[in-house]
mmCIF file of C-alpha atoms in Angstrom:
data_model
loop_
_atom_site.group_PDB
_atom_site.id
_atom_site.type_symbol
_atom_site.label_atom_id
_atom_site.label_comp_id
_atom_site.label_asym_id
_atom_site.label_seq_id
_atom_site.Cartn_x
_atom_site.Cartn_y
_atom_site.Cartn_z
ATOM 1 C CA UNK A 1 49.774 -119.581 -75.338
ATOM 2 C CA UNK A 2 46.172 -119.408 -74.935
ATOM 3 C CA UNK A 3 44.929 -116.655 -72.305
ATOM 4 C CA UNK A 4 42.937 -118.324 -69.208
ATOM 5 C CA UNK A 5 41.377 -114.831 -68.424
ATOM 6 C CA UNK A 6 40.987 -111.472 -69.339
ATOM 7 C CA UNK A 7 43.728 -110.288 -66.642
ATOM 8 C CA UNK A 8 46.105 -112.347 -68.751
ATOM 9 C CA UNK A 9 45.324 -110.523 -72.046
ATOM 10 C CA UNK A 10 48.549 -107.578 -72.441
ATOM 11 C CA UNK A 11 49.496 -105.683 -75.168
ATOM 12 C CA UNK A 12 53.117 -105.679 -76.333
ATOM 13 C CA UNK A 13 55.310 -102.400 -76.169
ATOM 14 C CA UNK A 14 53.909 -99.761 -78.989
ATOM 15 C CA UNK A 15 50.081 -101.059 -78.746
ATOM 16 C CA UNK A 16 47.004 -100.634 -76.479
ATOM 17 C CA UNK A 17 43.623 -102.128 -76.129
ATOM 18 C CA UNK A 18 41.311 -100.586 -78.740
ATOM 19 C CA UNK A 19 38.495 -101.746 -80.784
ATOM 20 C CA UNK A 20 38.218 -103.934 -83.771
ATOM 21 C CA UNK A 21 34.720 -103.184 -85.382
ATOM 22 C CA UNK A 22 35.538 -106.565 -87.511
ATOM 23 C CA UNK A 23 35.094 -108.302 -84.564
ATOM 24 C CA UNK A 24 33.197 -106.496 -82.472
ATOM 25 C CA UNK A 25 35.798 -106.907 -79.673
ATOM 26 C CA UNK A 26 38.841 -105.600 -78.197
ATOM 27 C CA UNK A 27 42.082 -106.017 -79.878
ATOM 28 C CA UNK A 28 45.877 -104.943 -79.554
ATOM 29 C CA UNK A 29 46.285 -101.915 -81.855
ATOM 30 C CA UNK A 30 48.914 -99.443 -82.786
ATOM 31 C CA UNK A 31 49.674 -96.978 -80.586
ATOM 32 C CA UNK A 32 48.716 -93.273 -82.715
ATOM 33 C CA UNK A 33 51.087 -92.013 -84.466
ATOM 34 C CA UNK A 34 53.271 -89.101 -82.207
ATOM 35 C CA UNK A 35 53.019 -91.366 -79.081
ATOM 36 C CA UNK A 36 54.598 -94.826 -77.697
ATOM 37 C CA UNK A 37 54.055 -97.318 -75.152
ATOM 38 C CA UNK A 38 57.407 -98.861 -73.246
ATOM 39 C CA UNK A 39 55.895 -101.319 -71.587
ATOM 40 C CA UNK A 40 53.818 -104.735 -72.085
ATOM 41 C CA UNK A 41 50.867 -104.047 -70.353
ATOM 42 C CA UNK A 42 46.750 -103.267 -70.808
ATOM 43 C CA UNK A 43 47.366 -99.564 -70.512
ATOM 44 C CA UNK A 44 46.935 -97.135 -73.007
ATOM 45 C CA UNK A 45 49.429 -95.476 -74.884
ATOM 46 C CA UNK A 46 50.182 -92.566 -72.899
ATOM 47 C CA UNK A 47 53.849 -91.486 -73.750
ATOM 48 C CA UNK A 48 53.850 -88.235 -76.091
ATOM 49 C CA UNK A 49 56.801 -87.596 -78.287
ATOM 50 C CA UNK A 50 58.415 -84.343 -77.209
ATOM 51 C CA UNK A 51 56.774 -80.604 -79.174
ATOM 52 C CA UNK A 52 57.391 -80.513 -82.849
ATOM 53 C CA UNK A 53 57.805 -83.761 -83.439
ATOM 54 C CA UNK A 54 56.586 -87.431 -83.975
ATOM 55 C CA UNK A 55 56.525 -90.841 -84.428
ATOM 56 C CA UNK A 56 55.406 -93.816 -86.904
ATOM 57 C CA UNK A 57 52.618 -95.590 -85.061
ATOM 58 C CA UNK A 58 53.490 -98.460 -82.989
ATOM 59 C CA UNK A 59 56.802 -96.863 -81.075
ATOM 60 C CA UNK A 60 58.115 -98.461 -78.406
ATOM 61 C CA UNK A 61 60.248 -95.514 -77.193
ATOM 62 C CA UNK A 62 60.840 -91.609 -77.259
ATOM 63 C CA UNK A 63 64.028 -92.540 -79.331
ATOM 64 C CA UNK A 64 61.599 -93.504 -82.116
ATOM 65 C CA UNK A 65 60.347 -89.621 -82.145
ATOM 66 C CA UNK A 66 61.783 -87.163 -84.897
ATOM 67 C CA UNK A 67 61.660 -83.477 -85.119
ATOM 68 C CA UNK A 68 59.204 -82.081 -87.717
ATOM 69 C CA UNK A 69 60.306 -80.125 -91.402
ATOM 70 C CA UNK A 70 61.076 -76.790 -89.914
ATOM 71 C CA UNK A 71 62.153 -77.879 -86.722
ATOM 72 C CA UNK A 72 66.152 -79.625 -85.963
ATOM 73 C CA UNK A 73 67.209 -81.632 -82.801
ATOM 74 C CA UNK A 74 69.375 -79.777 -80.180
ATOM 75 C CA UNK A 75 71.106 -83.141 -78.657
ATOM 76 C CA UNK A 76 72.046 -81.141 -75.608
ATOM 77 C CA UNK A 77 68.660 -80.074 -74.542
ATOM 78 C CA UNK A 78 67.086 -83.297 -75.947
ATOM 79 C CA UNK A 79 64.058 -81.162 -77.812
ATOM 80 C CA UNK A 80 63.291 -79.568 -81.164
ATOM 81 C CA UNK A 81 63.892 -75.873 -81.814
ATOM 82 C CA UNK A 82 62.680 -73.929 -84.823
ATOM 83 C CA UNK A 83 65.039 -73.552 -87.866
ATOM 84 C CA UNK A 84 66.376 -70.303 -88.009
ATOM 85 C CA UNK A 85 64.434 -67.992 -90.647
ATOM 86 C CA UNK A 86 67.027 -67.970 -93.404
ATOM 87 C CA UNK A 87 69.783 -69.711 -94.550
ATOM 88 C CA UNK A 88 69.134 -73.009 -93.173
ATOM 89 C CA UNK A 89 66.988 -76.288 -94.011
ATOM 90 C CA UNK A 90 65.588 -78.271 -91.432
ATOM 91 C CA UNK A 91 63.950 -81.155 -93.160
ATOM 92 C CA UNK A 92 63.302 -82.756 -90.021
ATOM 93 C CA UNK A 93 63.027 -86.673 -89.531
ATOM 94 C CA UNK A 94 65.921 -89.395 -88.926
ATOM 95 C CA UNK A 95 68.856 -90.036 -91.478
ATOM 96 C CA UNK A 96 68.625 -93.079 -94.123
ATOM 97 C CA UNK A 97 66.150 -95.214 -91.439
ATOM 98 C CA UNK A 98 68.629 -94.812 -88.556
ATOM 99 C CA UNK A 99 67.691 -93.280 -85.148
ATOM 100 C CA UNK A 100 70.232 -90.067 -86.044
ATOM 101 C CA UNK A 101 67.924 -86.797 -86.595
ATOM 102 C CA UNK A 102 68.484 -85.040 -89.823
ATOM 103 C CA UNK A 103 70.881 -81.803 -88.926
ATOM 104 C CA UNK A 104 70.217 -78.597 -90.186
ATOM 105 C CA UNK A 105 71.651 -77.716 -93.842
ATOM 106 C CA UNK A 106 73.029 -74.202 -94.999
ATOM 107 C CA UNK A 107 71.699 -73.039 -98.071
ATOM 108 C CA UNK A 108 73.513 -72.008 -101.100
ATOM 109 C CA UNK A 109 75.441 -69.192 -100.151
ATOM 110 C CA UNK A 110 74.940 -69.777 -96.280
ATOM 111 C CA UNK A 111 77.572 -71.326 -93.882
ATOM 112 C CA UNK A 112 76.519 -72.564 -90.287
ATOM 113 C CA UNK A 113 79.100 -72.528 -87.371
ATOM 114 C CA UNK A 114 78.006 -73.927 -84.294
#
């Protein structure tokens, strides 16, 4: 469908007006990379993933944002803590390309109890 006016000109969920200097106009772009957009609308995307962590450009949702390396999800508090100092990895991210954030990992000669 061809838009009749400006007012009818939205951008869907996980992009925003911006500017496209091939065209000299505005287009729907990506929203940056550590923030989302849930709705279709001409706003901005406003929505910032939680502290240490992020998102691929063009999320729709905060369940697209992943802890960063160093940091592990706490599924209770809904945030990103710090990995403890030793004996732990936090790689950070989601598993395999689901939406399940990466635990923390002992190290060789470590054990975690939680």
């Amino acid at each position: 469908r061809h838009a009749q006016s400006i007012k009818d000109c939205m951008c869907n969920r996980g992009f925003a007006p911006g500017h496209n200097s091939t065209t000299e106009g505005t287009d729907c772009v990506a929203c940056q990379a550590g923030f989302y957009k849930t709705t279709v609308s001409d706003q901005p995307c406003t929505d910032k993933c939680m502290p240490n962590a992020a998102s691929a450009a063009g999320s729709t949702s905060r369940e697209e944002c992943y802890c960063l390396k160093h940091f592990y999800w706490h599924p209770d508090r809904k945030a990103c803590y710090a990995c403890p100092r030793e004996g732990v990895e936090c790689s950070g991210g989601f598993l395999n390309g689901t939406r399940t954030h990466t635990p923390p990992k002992a190290l060789e000669g470590w054990y975690m109890v939680a």
